[in-house]
GROMACS .gro file of C-alpha atoms in nm:
model
  263
    1ARG     CA    1  -0.268  -1.545  -0.830
    2LEU     CA    2  -0.241  -1.168  -0.829
    3ILE     CA    3  -0.363  -0.903  -0.583
    4VAL     CA    4  -0.349  -0.553  -0.734
    5ASN     CA    5  -0.347  -0.313  -0.439
    6ALA     CA    6  -0.370   0.066  -0.451
    7ASP     CA    7  -0.208   0.265  -0.171
    8ASP     CA    8  -0.334   0.604  -0.048
    9PHE     CA    9  -0.712   0.552  -0.043
   10GLY     CA   10  -0.845   0.856   0.141
   11PHE     CA   11  -0.553   1.084   0.051
   12THR     CA   12  -0.761   1.318  -0.169
   13HIS     CA   13  -1.097   1.297  -0.345
   14ASP     CA   14  -0.931   1.274  -0.687
   15VAL     CA   15  -0.707   0.989  -0.573
   16ASN     CA   16  -1.017   0.811  -0.441
   17GLU     CA   17  -1.185   0.862  -0.778
   18GLY     CA   18  -0.895   0.703  -0.963
   19ILE     CA   19  -0.881   0.404  -0.729
   20ILE     CA   20  -1.251   0.334  -0.772
   21GLU     CA   21  -1.225   0.365  -1.151
   22ALA     CA   22  -0.930   0.123  -1.155
   23HIS     CA   23  -1.139  -0.120  -0.953
   24ARG     CA   24  -1.461  -0.089  -1.152
   25ASN     CA   25  -1.307  -0.075  -1.498
   26GLY     CA   26  -0.964  -0.231  -1.453
   27ILE     CA   27  -0.769  -0.494  -1.264
   28LEU     CA   28  -0.753  -0.334  -0.918
   29THR     CA   29  -0.876  -0.575  -0.649
   30ALA     CA   30  -0.773  -0.412  -0.320
   31THR     CA   31  -0.670  -0.086  -0.158
   32THR     CA   32  -0.536   0.044   0.172
   33LEU     CA   33  -0.701   0.333   0.353
   34MET     CA   34  -0.518   0.626   0.517
   35ALA     CA   35  -0.680   0.708   0.852
   36ASN     CA   36  -0.526   1.058   0.842
   37GLY     CA   37  -0.619   1.128   0.480
   38ASP     CA   38  -0.806   1.448   0.394
   39ALA     CA   39  -1.064   1.245   0.199
   40PHE     CA   40  -1.106   0.968   0.458
   41ASP     CA   41  -1.485   1.003   0.490
   42ASN     CA   42  -1.526   1.000   0.112
   43ALA     CA   43  -1.315   0.684   0.091
   44VAL     CA   44  -1.528   0.512   0.357
   45ALA     CA   45  -1.846   0.600   0.166
   46LEU     CA   46  -1.696   0.468  -0.159
   47ALA     CA   47  -1.588   0.146   0.013
   48ARG     CA   48  -1.947   0.090   0.124
   49GLU     CA   49  -2.069   0.142  -0.233
   50ASN     CA   50  -1.807  -0.092  -0.381
   51LYS     CA   51  -1.834  -0.402  -0.165
   52MET     CA   52  -1.608  -0.616  -0.388
   53LEU     CA   53  -1.318  -0.378  -0.321
   54ASP     CA   54  -1.102  -0.532  -0.047
   55VAL     CA   55  -0.992  -0.262   0.200
   56GLY     CA   56  -0.698  -0.266   0.439
   57CYS     CA   57  -0.506  -0.005   0.642
   58HIS     CA   58  -0.232   0.216   0.497
   59LEU     CA   59  -0.055   0.301   0.823
   60VAL     CA   60   0.108   0.644   0.820
   61LEU     CA   61   0.401   0.753   1.035
   62VAL     CA   62   0.545   1.004   0.788
   63GLN     CA   63   0.369   1.316   0.651
   64GLY     CA   64   0.033   1.456   0.750
   65GLN     CA   65  -0.127   1.488   1.093
   66SER     CA   66  -0.130   1.241   1.378
   67VAL     CA   67  -0.455   1.056   1.445
   68ALA     CA   68  -0.370   0.991   1.810
   69ASP     CA   69  -0.303   1.365   1.859
   70PRO     CA   70  -0.455   1.564   1.570
   71ALA     CA   71  -0.279   1.883   1.681
   72ARG     CA   72   0.060   1.722   1.615
   73ALA     CA   73   0.223   1.681   1.274
   74LEU     CA   74   0.389   1.350   1.192
   75PRO     CA   75   0.759   1.349   1.096
   76ALA     CA   76   0.812   1.499   0.751
   77THR     CA   77   1.056   1.237   0.623
   78VAL     CA   78   1.155   0.875   0.683
   79GLY     CA   79   1.494   0.999   0.802
   80GLU     CA   80   1.332   1.219   1.067
   81LEU     CA   81   1.108   0.930   1.178
   82THR     CA   82   1.406   0.695   1.199
   83LYS     CA   83   1.594   0.931   1.430
   84LEU     CA   84   1.294   0.962   1.662
   85VAL     CA   85   1.238   0.584   1.663
   86LEU     CA   86   1.602   0.509   1.742
   87ARG     CA   87   1.589   0.756   2.031
   88GLY     CA   88   1.265   0.606   2.160
   89GLN     CA   89   1.094   0.941   2.115
   90PHE     CA   90   0.801   0.843   1.896
   91PRO     CA   91   0.486   0.659   2.020
   92ILE     CA   92   0.469   0.413   1.730
   93TYR     CA   93   0.215   0.168   1.866
   94GLU     CA   94  -0.016   0.434   2.006
   95GLU     CA   95  -0.025   0.624   1.675
   96LEU     CA   96  -0.089   0.313   1.467
   97LEU     CA   97  -0.348   0.186   1.713
   98ALA     CA   98  -0.541   0.514   1.677
   99GLN     CA   99  -0.533   0.478   1.298
  100VAL     CA  100  -0.660   0.119   1.297
  101ARG     CA  101  -0.932   0.208   1.547
  102ARG     CA  102  -1.052   0.498   1.333
  103ILE     CA  103  -1.084   0.271   1.031
  104VAL     CA  104  -1.263  -0.003   1.227
  105ARG     CA  105  -1.500   0.245   1.391
  106ALA     CA  106  -1.593   0.371   1.044
  107GLY     CA  107  -1.732   0.025   0.969
  108ILE     CA  108  -1.437  -0.110   0.770
  109ARG     CA  109  -1.314  -0.458   0.854
  110PRO     CA  110  -0.953  -0.441   0.729
  111THR     CA  111  -0.803  -0.756   0.583
  112HIS     CA  112  -0.445  -0.637   0.538
  113LEU     CA  113  -0.188  -0.385   0.660
  114ASP     CA  114   0.088  -0.191   0.489
  115THR     CA  115   0.272   0.130   0.567
  116HIS     CA  116   0.327   0.460   0.392
  117LYS     CA  117   0.688   0.474   0.267
  118HIS     CA  118   0.737   0.110   0.381
  119THR     CA  119   0.822   0.227   0.731
  120HIS     CA  120   0.751  -0.120   0.870
  121LEU     CA  121   1.097  -0.213   0.746
  122LEU     CA  122   1.212  -0.043   1.068
  123PRO     CA  123   1.209  -0.323   1.331
  124PRO     CA  124   1.019  -0.127   1.602
  125VAL     CA  125   0.752  -0.029   1.348
  126LEU     CA  126   0.722  -0.387   1.220
  127GLU     CA  127   0.679  -0.516   1.574
  128ALA     CA  128   0.397  -0.267   1.634
  129VAL     CA  129   0.230  -0.355   1.303
  130ALA     CA  130   0.252  -0.729   1.378
  131ARG     CA  131   0.103  -0.669   1.723
  132LEU     CA  132  -0.189  -0.478   1.575
  133ALA     CA  133  -0.249  -0.752   1.318
  134GLN     CA  134  -0.281  -1.005   1.597
  135GLU     CA  135  -0.496  -0.785   1.820
  136PHE     CA  136  -0.741  -0.691   1.544
  137ARG     CA  137  -0.724  -1.030   1.372
  138ILE     CA  138  -0.596  -0.882   1.049
  139GLY     CA  139  -0.454  -1.170   0.851
  140TRP     CA  140  -0.201  -1.012   0.615
  141ILE     CA  141   0.094  -0.771   0.622
  142ARG     CA  142   0.270  -0.645   0.311
  143ARG     CA  143   0.594  -0.820   0.215
  144PRO     CA  144   0.769  -0.520   0.056
  145PHE     CA  145   1.050  -0.694  -0.134
  146ASP     CA  146   1.021  -0.675  -0.513
  147PHE     CA  147   1.093  -0.998  -0.696
  148GLY     CA  148   1.375  -0.954  -0.951
  149ILE     CA  149   1.497  -0.632  -1.105
  150ASP     CA  150   1.246  -0.438  -1.310
  151ARG     CA  151   1.381  -0.322  -1.646
  152GLY     CA  152   1.161  -0.013  -1.634
  153ALA     CA  153   1.297   0.102  -1.298
  154ARG     CA  154   1.542   0.382  -1.231
  155ILE     CA  155   1.885   0.263  -1.116
  156THR     CA  156   1.850   0.430  -0.776
  157LYS     CA  157   1.511   0.269  -0.718
  158SER     CA  158   1.647  -0.075  -0.802
  159ALA     CA  159   1.942  -0.018  -0.569
  160VAL     CA  160   1.708   0.076  -0.282
  161SER     CA  161   1.497  -0.233  -0.356
  162LEU     CA  162   1.804  -0.454  -0.331
  163GLY     CA  163   1.909  -0.287  -0.008
  164MET     CA  164   1.567  -0.344   0.149
  165ARG     CA  165   1.617  -0.719   0.118
  166VAL     CA  166   1.875  -0.708   0.397
  167THR     CA  167   1.584  -0.682   0.643
  168ARG     CA  168   1.410  -1.000   0.526
  169PRO     CA  169   1.534  -1.236   0.801
  170HIS     CA  170   1.408  -1.009   1.081
  171PHE     CA  171   1.091  -0.940   0.885
  172ALA     CA  172   0.999  -1.309   0.872
  173ARG     CA  173   1.077  -1.366   1.241
  174ALA     CA  174   0.874  -1.065   1.359
  175LEU     CA  175   0.554  -1.160   1.178
  176GLY     CA  176   0.490  -1.483   1.362
  177GLU     CA  177   0.168  -1.633   1.227
  178VAL     CA  178   0.062  -1.325   1.028
  179ARG     CA  179   0.070  -1.408   0.660
  180THR     CA  180   0.239  -1.238   0.366
  181THR     CA  181   0.208  -1.297  -0.005
  182ASP     CA  182   0.469  -1.519  -0.168
  183HIS     CA  183   0.591  -1.233  -0.385
  184PHE     CA  184   0.564  -0.855  -0.418
  185ALA     CA  185   0.611  -0.609  -0.705
  186GLY     CA  186   0.563  -0.243  -0.787
  187PHE     CA  187   0.811  -0.061  -0.563
  188GLN     CA  188   1.079  -0.023  -0.828
  189ILE     CA  189   0.839   0.129  -1.082
  190THR     CA  190   0.651   0.360  -0.845
  191GLY     CA  191   0.622   0.688  -1.033
  192THR     CA  192   0.709   0.532  -1.369
  193LEU     CA  193   0.438   0.264  -1.402
  194SER     CA  194   0.304   0.240  -1.757
  195GLU     CA  195   0.108  -0.012  -1.958
  196ALA     CA  196   0.434  -0.142  -2.106
  197ASN     CA  197   0.615  -0.211  -1.780
  198LEU     CA  198   0.299  -0.343  -1.614
  199ILE     CA  199   0.272  -0.595  -1.898
  200ALA     CA  200   0.642  -0.678  -1.857
  201THR     CA  201   0.580  -0.753  -1.488
  202LEU     CA  202   0.279  -0.969  -1.569
  203GLU     CA  203   0.477  -1.163  -1.830
  204ARG     CA  204   0.732  -1.272  -1.568
  205LEU     CA  205   0.492  -1.312  -1.276
  206PRO     CA  206   0.609  -1.611  -1.067
  207GLU     CA  207   0.398  -1.900  -0.945
  208GLY     CA  208   0.219  -1.838  -0.616
  209LEU     CA  209   0.046  -1.532  -0.470
  210THR     CA  210   0.183  -1.187  -0.563
  211GLU     CA  211   0.082  -0.840  -0.446
  212PHE     CA  212   0.133  -0.565  -0.703
  213MET     CA  213   0.145  -0.220  -0.543
  214CYS     CA  214   0.017   0.080  -0.738
  215HIS     CA  215  -0.089   0.444  -0.694
  216PRO     CA  216  -0.367   0.538  -0.941
  217GLY     CA  217  -0.558   0.862  -0.926
  218ARG     CA  218  -0.708   1.154  -1.113
  219LEU     CA  219  -0.499   1.470  -1.134
  220GLY     CA  220  -0.756   1.710  -0.995
  221PRO     CA  221  -0.710   2.031  -0.796
  222GLU     CA  222  -0.669   1.856  -0.461
  223LEU     CA  223  -0.392   1.629  -0.583
  224ARG     CA  224  -0.219   1.918  -0.759
  225ALA     CA  225  -0.207   2.106  -0.428
  226ALA     CA  226  -0.108   1.805  -0.216
  227LYS     CA  227   0.241   1.744  -0.079
  228THR     CA  228   0.337   1.438  -0.282
  229ARG     CA  229   0.574   1.368  -0.569
  230LEU     CA  230   0.317   1.131  -0.728
  231LYS     CA  231   0.087   1.353  -0.932
  232GLU     CA  232   0.090   1.312  -1.314
  233SER     CA  233   0.212   0.956  -1.265
  234ARG     CA  234  -0.117   0.860  -1.097
  235GLU     CA  235  -0.311   0.930  -1.418
  236LYS     CA  236  -0.062   0.712  -1.610
  237GLU     CA  237  -0.100   0.431  -1.359
  238LEU     CA  238  -0.478   0.451  -1.388
  239ALA     CA  239  -0.452   0.427  -1.767
  240ALA     CA  240  -0.231   0.119  -1.734
  241LEU     CA  241  -0.465  -0.053  -1.490
  242VAL     CA  242  -0.766  -0.018  -1.722
  243ALA     CA  243  -0.580  -0.093  -2.048
  244PRO     CA  244  -0.729  -0.374  -2.263
  245GLY     CA  245  -0.376  -0.497  -2.340
  246VAL     CA  246  -0.317  -0.565  -1.972
  247ARG     CA  247  -0.638  -0.767  -1.951
  248SER     CA  248  -0.528  -0.967  -2.254
  249VAL     CA  249  -0.198  -1.066  -2.093
  250ILE     CA  250  -0.377  -1.170  -1.773
  251ALA     CA  251  -0.614  -1.391  -1.971
  252ARG     CA  252  -0.340  -1.543  -2.187
  253ARG     CA  253  -0.115  -1.622  -1.893
  254GLY     CA  254  -0.399  -1.763  -1.684
  255ILE     CA  255  -0.342  -1.514  -1.400
  256ASP     CA  256  -0.616  -1.526  -1.138
  257LEU     CA  257  -0.707  -1.181  -1.001
  258VAL     CA  258  -0.786  -1.217  -0.631
  259ASN     CA  259  -0.790  -1.013  -0.311
  260TYR     CA  260  -0.693  -1.077   0.050
  261ARG     CA  261  -1.046  -1.179   0.151
  262MET     CA  262  -1.034  -1.461  -0.104
  263CYS     CA  263  -0.699  -1.602   0.009
   0.00000   0.00000   0.00000
């Protein structure tokens, strides 16, 4: 079983457009919504129009503005966030609570949680995320550890992926009864996802439930002006997600496309 989840719903209007196209015309089954995204209201409206699209929360502690205190900018980098967290100088729970509340108050009932830049690998962030999952009865949290080594990945990305696995024991303990998928994929090929390496991932998909993370979008004026390294790559990811060849592999391998609501 495969959940294909797009991060960054609400980031810009053109990213929203690409996510909806990947859902309507491709294999995308779920997405996570940024409460501090510039196109948040547009994303909420699109979610209402596309009721089969499973929506969760993409919790943001790096980049953009705070939701708890809109006059304050969030840390610019993961390194900056880490320093603040280690010093006890960042209100993690309060910020994430404000983000979940904004999404819920907009009429979205989130089924899953993940974090921008995988910041829930930091133990204090993971503890806050797990607490919110329990308080809002959100059943799933992303398990951000790629299975295997992706042949299409850059060496540095694969090395980071391997390093992230060191946190797995604490990760499992902190979650308690909150569920994760059996497997995860997509981190190593973020920014380089193509039809070819998506097919390669599908060909070696393990038994059980896997989340595949992706970042589709349209390269419009808003995305061009946005502070993100993922620009042209979003168009390529969208093309991969709607490719007939990808559908053919899914059918041949008997892969069941599902979402978090169905599991």
